Coordinates of C-alpha atoms in Angstrom, one line a residue:
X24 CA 65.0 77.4 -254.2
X25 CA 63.0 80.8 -255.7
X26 CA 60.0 79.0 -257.2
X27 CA 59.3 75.9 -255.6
X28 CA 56.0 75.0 -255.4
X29 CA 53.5 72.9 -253.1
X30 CA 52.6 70.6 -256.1
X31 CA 55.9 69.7 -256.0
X32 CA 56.8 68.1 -253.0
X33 CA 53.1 66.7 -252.6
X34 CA 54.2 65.2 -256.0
X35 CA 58.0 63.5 -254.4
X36 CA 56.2 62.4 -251.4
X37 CA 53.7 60.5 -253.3
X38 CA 56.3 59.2 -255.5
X39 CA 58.4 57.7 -252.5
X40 CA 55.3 56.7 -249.8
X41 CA 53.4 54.6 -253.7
X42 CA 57.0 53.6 -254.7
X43 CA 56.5 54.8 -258.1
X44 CA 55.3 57.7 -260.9
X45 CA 52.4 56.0 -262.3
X46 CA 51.2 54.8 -258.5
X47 CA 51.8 58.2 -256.9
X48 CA 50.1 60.2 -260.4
X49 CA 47.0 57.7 -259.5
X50 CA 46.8 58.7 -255.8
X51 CA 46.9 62.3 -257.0
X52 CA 44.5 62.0 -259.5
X53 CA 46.9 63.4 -262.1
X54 CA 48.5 62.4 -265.2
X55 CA 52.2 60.5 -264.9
X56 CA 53.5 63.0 -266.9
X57 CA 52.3 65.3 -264.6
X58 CA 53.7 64.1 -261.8
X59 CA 57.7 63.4 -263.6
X60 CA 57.9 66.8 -264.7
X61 CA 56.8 68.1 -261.3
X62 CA 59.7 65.8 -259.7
X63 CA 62.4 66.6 -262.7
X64 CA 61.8 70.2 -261.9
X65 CA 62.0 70.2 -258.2
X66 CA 65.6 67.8 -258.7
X67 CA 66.7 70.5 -261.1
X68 CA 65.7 73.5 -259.2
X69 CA 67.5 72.3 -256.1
X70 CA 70.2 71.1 -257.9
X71 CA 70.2 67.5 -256.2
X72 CA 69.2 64.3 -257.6
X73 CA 66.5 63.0 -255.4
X74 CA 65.6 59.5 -257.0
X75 CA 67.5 56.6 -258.2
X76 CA 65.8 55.8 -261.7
X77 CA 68.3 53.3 -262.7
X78 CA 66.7 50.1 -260.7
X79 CA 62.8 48.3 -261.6
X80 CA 61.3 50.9 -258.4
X81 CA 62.8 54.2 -258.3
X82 CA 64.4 54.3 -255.1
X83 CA 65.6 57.4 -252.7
X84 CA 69.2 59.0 -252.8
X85 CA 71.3 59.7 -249.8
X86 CA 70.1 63.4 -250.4
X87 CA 66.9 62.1 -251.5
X88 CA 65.9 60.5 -248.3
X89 CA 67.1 63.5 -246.0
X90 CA 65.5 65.5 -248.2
X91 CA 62.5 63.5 -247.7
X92 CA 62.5 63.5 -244.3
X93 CA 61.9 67.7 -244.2
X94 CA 59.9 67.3 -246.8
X95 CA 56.9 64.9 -244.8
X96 CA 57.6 67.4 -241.7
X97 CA 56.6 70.4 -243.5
X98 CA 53.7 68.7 -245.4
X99 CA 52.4 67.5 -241.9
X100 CA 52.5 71.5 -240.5
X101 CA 51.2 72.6 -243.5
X102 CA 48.4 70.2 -243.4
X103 CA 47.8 71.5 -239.4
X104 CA 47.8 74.7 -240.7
X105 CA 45.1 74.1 -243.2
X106 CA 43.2 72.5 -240.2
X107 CA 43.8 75.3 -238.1
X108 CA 42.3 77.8 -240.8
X109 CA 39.1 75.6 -241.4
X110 CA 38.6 75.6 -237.6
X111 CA 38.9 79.6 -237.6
X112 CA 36.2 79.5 -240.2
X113 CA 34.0 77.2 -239.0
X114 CA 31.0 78.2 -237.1
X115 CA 29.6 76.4 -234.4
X116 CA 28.6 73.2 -235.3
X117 CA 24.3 72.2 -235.1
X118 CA 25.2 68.4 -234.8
X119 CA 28.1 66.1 -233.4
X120 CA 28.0 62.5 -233.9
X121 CA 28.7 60.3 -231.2
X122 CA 28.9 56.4 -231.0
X123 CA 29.1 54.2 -227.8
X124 CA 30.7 51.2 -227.6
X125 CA 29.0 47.6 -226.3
X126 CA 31.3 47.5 -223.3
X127 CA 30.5 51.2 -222.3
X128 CA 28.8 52.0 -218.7
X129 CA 25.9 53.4 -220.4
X130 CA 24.5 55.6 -216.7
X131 CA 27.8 57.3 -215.8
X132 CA 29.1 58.1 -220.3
X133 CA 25.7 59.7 -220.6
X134 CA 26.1 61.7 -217.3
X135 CA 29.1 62.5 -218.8
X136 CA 27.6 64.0 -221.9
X137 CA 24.8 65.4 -220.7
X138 CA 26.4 67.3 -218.3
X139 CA 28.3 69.3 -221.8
X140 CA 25.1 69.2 -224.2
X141 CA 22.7 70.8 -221.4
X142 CA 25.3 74.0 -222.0
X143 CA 25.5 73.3 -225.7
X144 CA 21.6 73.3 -226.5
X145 CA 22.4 74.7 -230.3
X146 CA 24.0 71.8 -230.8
X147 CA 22.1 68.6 -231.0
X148 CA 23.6 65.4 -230.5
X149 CA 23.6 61.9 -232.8
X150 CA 24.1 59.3 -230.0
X151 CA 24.6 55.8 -231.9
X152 CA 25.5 52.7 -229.8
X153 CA 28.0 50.1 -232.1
X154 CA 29.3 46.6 -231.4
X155 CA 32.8 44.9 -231.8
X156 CA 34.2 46.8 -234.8
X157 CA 31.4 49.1 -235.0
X158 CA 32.2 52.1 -233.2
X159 CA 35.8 52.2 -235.1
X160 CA 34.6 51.7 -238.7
X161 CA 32.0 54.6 -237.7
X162 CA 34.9 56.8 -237.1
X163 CA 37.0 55.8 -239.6
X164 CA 34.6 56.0 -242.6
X165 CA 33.9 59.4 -241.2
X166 CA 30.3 59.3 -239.6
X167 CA 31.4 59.9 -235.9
X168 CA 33.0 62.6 -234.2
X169 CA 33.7 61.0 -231.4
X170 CA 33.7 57.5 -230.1
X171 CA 34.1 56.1 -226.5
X172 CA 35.0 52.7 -226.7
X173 CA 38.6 50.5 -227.0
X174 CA 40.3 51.1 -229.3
X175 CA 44.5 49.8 -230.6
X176 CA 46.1 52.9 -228.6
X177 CA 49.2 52.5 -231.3
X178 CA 47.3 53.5 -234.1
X179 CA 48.6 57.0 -234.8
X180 CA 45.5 58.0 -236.8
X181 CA 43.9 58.5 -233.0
X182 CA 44.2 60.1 -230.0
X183 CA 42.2 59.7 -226.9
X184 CA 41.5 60.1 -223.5
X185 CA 41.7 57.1 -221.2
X186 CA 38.3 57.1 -219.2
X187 CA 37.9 53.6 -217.3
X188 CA 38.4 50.1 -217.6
X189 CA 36.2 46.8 -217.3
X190 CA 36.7 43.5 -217.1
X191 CA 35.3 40.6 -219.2
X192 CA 34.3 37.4 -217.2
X193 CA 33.3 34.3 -218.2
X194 CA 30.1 33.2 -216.4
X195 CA 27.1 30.8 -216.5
X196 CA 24.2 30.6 -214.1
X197 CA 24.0 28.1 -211.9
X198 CA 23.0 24.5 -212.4
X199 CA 24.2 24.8 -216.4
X200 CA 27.6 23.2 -216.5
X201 CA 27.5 19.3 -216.5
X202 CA 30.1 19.4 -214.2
X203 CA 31.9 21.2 -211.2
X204 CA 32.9 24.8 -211.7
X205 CA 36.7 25.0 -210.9
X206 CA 39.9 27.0 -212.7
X207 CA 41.2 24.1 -214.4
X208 CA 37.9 24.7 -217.3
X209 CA 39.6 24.2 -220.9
X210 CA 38.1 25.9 -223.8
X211 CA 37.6 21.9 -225.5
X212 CA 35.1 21.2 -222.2
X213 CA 33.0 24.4 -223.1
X214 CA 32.5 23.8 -226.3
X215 CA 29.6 21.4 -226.3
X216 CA 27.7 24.7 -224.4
X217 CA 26.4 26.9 -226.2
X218 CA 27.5 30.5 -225.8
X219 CA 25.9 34.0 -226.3
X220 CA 28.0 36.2 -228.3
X221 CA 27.6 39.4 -229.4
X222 CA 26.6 40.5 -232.8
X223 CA 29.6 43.3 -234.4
X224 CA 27.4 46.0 -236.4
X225 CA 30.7 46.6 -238.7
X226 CA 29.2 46.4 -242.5
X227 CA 32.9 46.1 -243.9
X228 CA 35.9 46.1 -241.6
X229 CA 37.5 42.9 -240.7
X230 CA 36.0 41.4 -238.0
X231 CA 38.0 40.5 -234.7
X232 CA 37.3 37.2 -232.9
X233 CA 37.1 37.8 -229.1
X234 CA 36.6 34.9 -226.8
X235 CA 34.5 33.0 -229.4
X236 CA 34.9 29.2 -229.0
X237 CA 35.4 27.4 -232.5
X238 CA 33.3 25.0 -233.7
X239 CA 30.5 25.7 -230.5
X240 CA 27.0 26.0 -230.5
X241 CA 25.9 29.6 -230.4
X242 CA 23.3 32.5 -230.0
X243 CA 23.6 35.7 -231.1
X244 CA 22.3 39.1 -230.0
X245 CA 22.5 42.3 -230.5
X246 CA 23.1 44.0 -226.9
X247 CA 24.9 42.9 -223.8
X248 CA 21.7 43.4 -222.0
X249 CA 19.9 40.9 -223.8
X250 CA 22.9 38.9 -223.7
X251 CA 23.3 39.0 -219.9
X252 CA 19.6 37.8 -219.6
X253 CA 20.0 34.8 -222.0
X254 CA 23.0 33.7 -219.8
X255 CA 21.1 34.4 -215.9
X256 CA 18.2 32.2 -217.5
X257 CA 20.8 29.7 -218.0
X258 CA 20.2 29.5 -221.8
X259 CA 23.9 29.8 -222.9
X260 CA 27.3 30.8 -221.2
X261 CA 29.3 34.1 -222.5
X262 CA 31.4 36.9 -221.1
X263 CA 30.3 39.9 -219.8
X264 CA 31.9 43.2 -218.5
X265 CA 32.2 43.6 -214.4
X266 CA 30.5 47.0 -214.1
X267 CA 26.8 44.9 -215.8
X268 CA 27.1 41.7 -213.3
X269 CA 28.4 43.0 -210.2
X270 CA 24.8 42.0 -208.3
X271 CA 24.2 39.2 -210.4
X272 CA 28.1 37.7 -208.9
X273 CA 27.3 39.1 -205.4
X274 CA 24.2 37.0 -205.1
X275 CA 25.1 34.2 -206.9
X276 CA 22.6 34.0 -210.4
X277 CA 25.9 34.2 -212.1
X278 CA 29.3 32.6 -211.2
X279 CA 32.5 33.1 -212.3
X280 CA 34.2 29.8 -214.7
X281 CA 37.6 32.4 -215.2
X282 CA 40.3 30.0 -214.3
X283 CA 43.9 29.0 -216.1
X284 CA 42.4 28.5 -219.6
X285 CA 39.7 30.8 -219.6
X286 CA 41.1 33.7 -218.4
X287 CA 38.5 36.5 -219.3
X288 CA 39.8 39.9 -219.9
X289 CA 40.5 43.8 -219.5
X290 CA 39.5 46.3 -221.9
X291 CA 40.2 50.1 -221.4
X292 CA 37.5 52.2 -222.9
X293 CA 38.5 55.2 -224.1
X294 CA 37.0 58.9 -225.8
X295 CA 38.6 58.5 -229.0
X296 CA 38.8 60.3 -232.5
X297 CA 40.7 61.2 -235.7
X298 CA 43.9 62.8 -234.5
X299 CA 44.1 64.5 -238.5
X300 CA 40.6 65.2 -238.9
X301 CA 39.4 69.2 -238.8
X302 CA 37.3 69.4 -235.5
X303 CA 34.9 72.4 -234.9
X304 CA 34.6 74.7 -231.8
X305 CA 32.1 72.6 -229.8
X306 CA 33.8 69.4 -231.2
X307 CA 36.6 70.8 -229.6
X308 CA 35.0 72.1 -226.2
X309 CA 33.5 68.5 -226.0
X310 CA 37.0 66.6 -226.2
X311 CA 38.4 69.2 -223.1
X312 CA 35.2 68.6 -221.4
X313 CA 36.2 64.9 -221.5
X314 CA 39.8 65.4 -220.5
X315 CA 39.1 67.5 -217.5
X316 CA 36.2 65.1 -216.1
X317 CA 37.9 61.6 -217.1
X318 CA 40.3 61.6 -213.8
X319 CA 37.2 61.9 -211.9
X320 CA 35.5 59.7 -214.3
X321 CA 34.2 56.1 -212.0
X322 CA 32.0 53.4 -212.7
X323 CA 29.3 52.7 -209.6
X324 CA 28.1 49.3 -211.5
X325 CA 24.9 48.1 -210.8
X326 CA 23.6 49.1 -213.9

């Protein structure tokens, strides 16, 4: 073992995760020559053959893939480590980037941070609001700290607090349907309506379809504010969160079509961010302000 080096085993784990020398040399940014001799070396020093070379793809060995297995733990602490030493080093931070989502209870999230950047005043907040896919290709393409919106909770890049949920409802005003309002409304009876939809700010990211009728006549707008006029004019039909139309339902400008086939929907917002990305010290202080305040974290609607 005297002698084994980190470029090694960054080398074997990129040759098993690419499945190959030339695909793991590329991901490296080093030669395949490089990267053989790196492997070669580490077999010989350990005095265990790690890969298979005899198929098309070089494939693991028995030893090989327990081998493997210690090999992605250690590079995973190692890479914590690293994080944990950038963190010691870092100063505090002038600027954290935050994005909102669409569906987000705009009063009670900026209460929320507010109530940590009145304490923080050296550091100055980016506060972006994103639609759809926005928020998460913000994150992801590293120009957000922090995002509070829904996210896929299986995706092990994140980690997050829970804060609230909403729910979506489908709603027109009255007098816009050509026909009674009851549960049994199918999606192929809407679609001669138009409906207001939501326009996703992604650039890039594939964009997901929610609740958009194929083949109907459509507007599109940037906020759900806007959106939530359009639809209590009785311009178009469309979904909208709970916590924005809880008046608007009680005093009946909007009503409910949710039924069998359009069932509407629950979304669980969320503070979300990179779980392997190096965060600062008030990066840090703002995710535990958020996890000690989102028990008592409620939604008054109203908005």
């Amino acid at each position: 073992m005297d002698g084994l080096t980190l470029h090694q085993l960054q080398c074997f784990d990129a040759v098993v995760v690419e499945g190959g020398f030339q695909s793991a040399a590329e991901k490296l940014r080093r030669t395949q020559p490089t990267v053989f001799t790196a492997v070669k070396n580490l077999e010989a020093q350990l005095g265990l053959t790690l890969l298979d070379r005899s198929g098309y793809r070089v494939a693991l060995t028995e030893a090989g893939r327990s081998f493997h297995d210690q090999t992605r733990v250690f590079l995973r602490e190692l890479r914590g480590l690293q994080n944990h030493a950038r963190q010691l080093a870092m100063g505090e931070e002038s600027e954290l980037r935050v994005v909102i989502g669409d569906l987000c209870p705009v009063r009670e999230v900026l209460a929320l941070l507010r109530a940590f950047f009145d304490r923080h005043p050296g550091t100055r907040l980016h506060l972006h609001v994103e639609a759809i896919a926005g928020p998460w290709e913000r994150l992801f393409d590293g120009e957000a700290d922090l995002i509070i919106h829904h996210i896929d909770k299986a995706d092990p890049r994140l980690e997050f607090i829970d804060l609230c949920a909403v729910k979506l409802i489908p709603v027109v005003a009255p007098g816009f349907l050509r026909m009674p309002i009851s549960s049994e409304i199918t999606f192929d009876q809407m679609r001669g309506y138009v409906q207001c939809v939501i326009r996703d700010t992604a650039r890039h990211s594939v964009r997901p379809n929610f609740y958009i009728i194929e083949g109907a006549p459509s507007w599109t707008v940037g906020d759900q504010l806007m959106k939530k006029e359009i639809i209590v004019q009785g311009a178009a039909w469309g979904h909208l969160h709970d916590v924005l139309i809880e008046r608007e339902l009680r005093d009946g400008r909007l009503l409910s079509i949710a039924g069998r086939h359009l069932k509407g929907g629950r979304i669980e917002l969320t503070a979300a961010r990179q779980r392997d990305q190096v965060h600062g010290p008030v990066a840090n202080r703002l995710w535990q302000h958020i996890g000690e305040m989102a028990a008592n974290f409620t939604v008054d609607g109203d908005e």
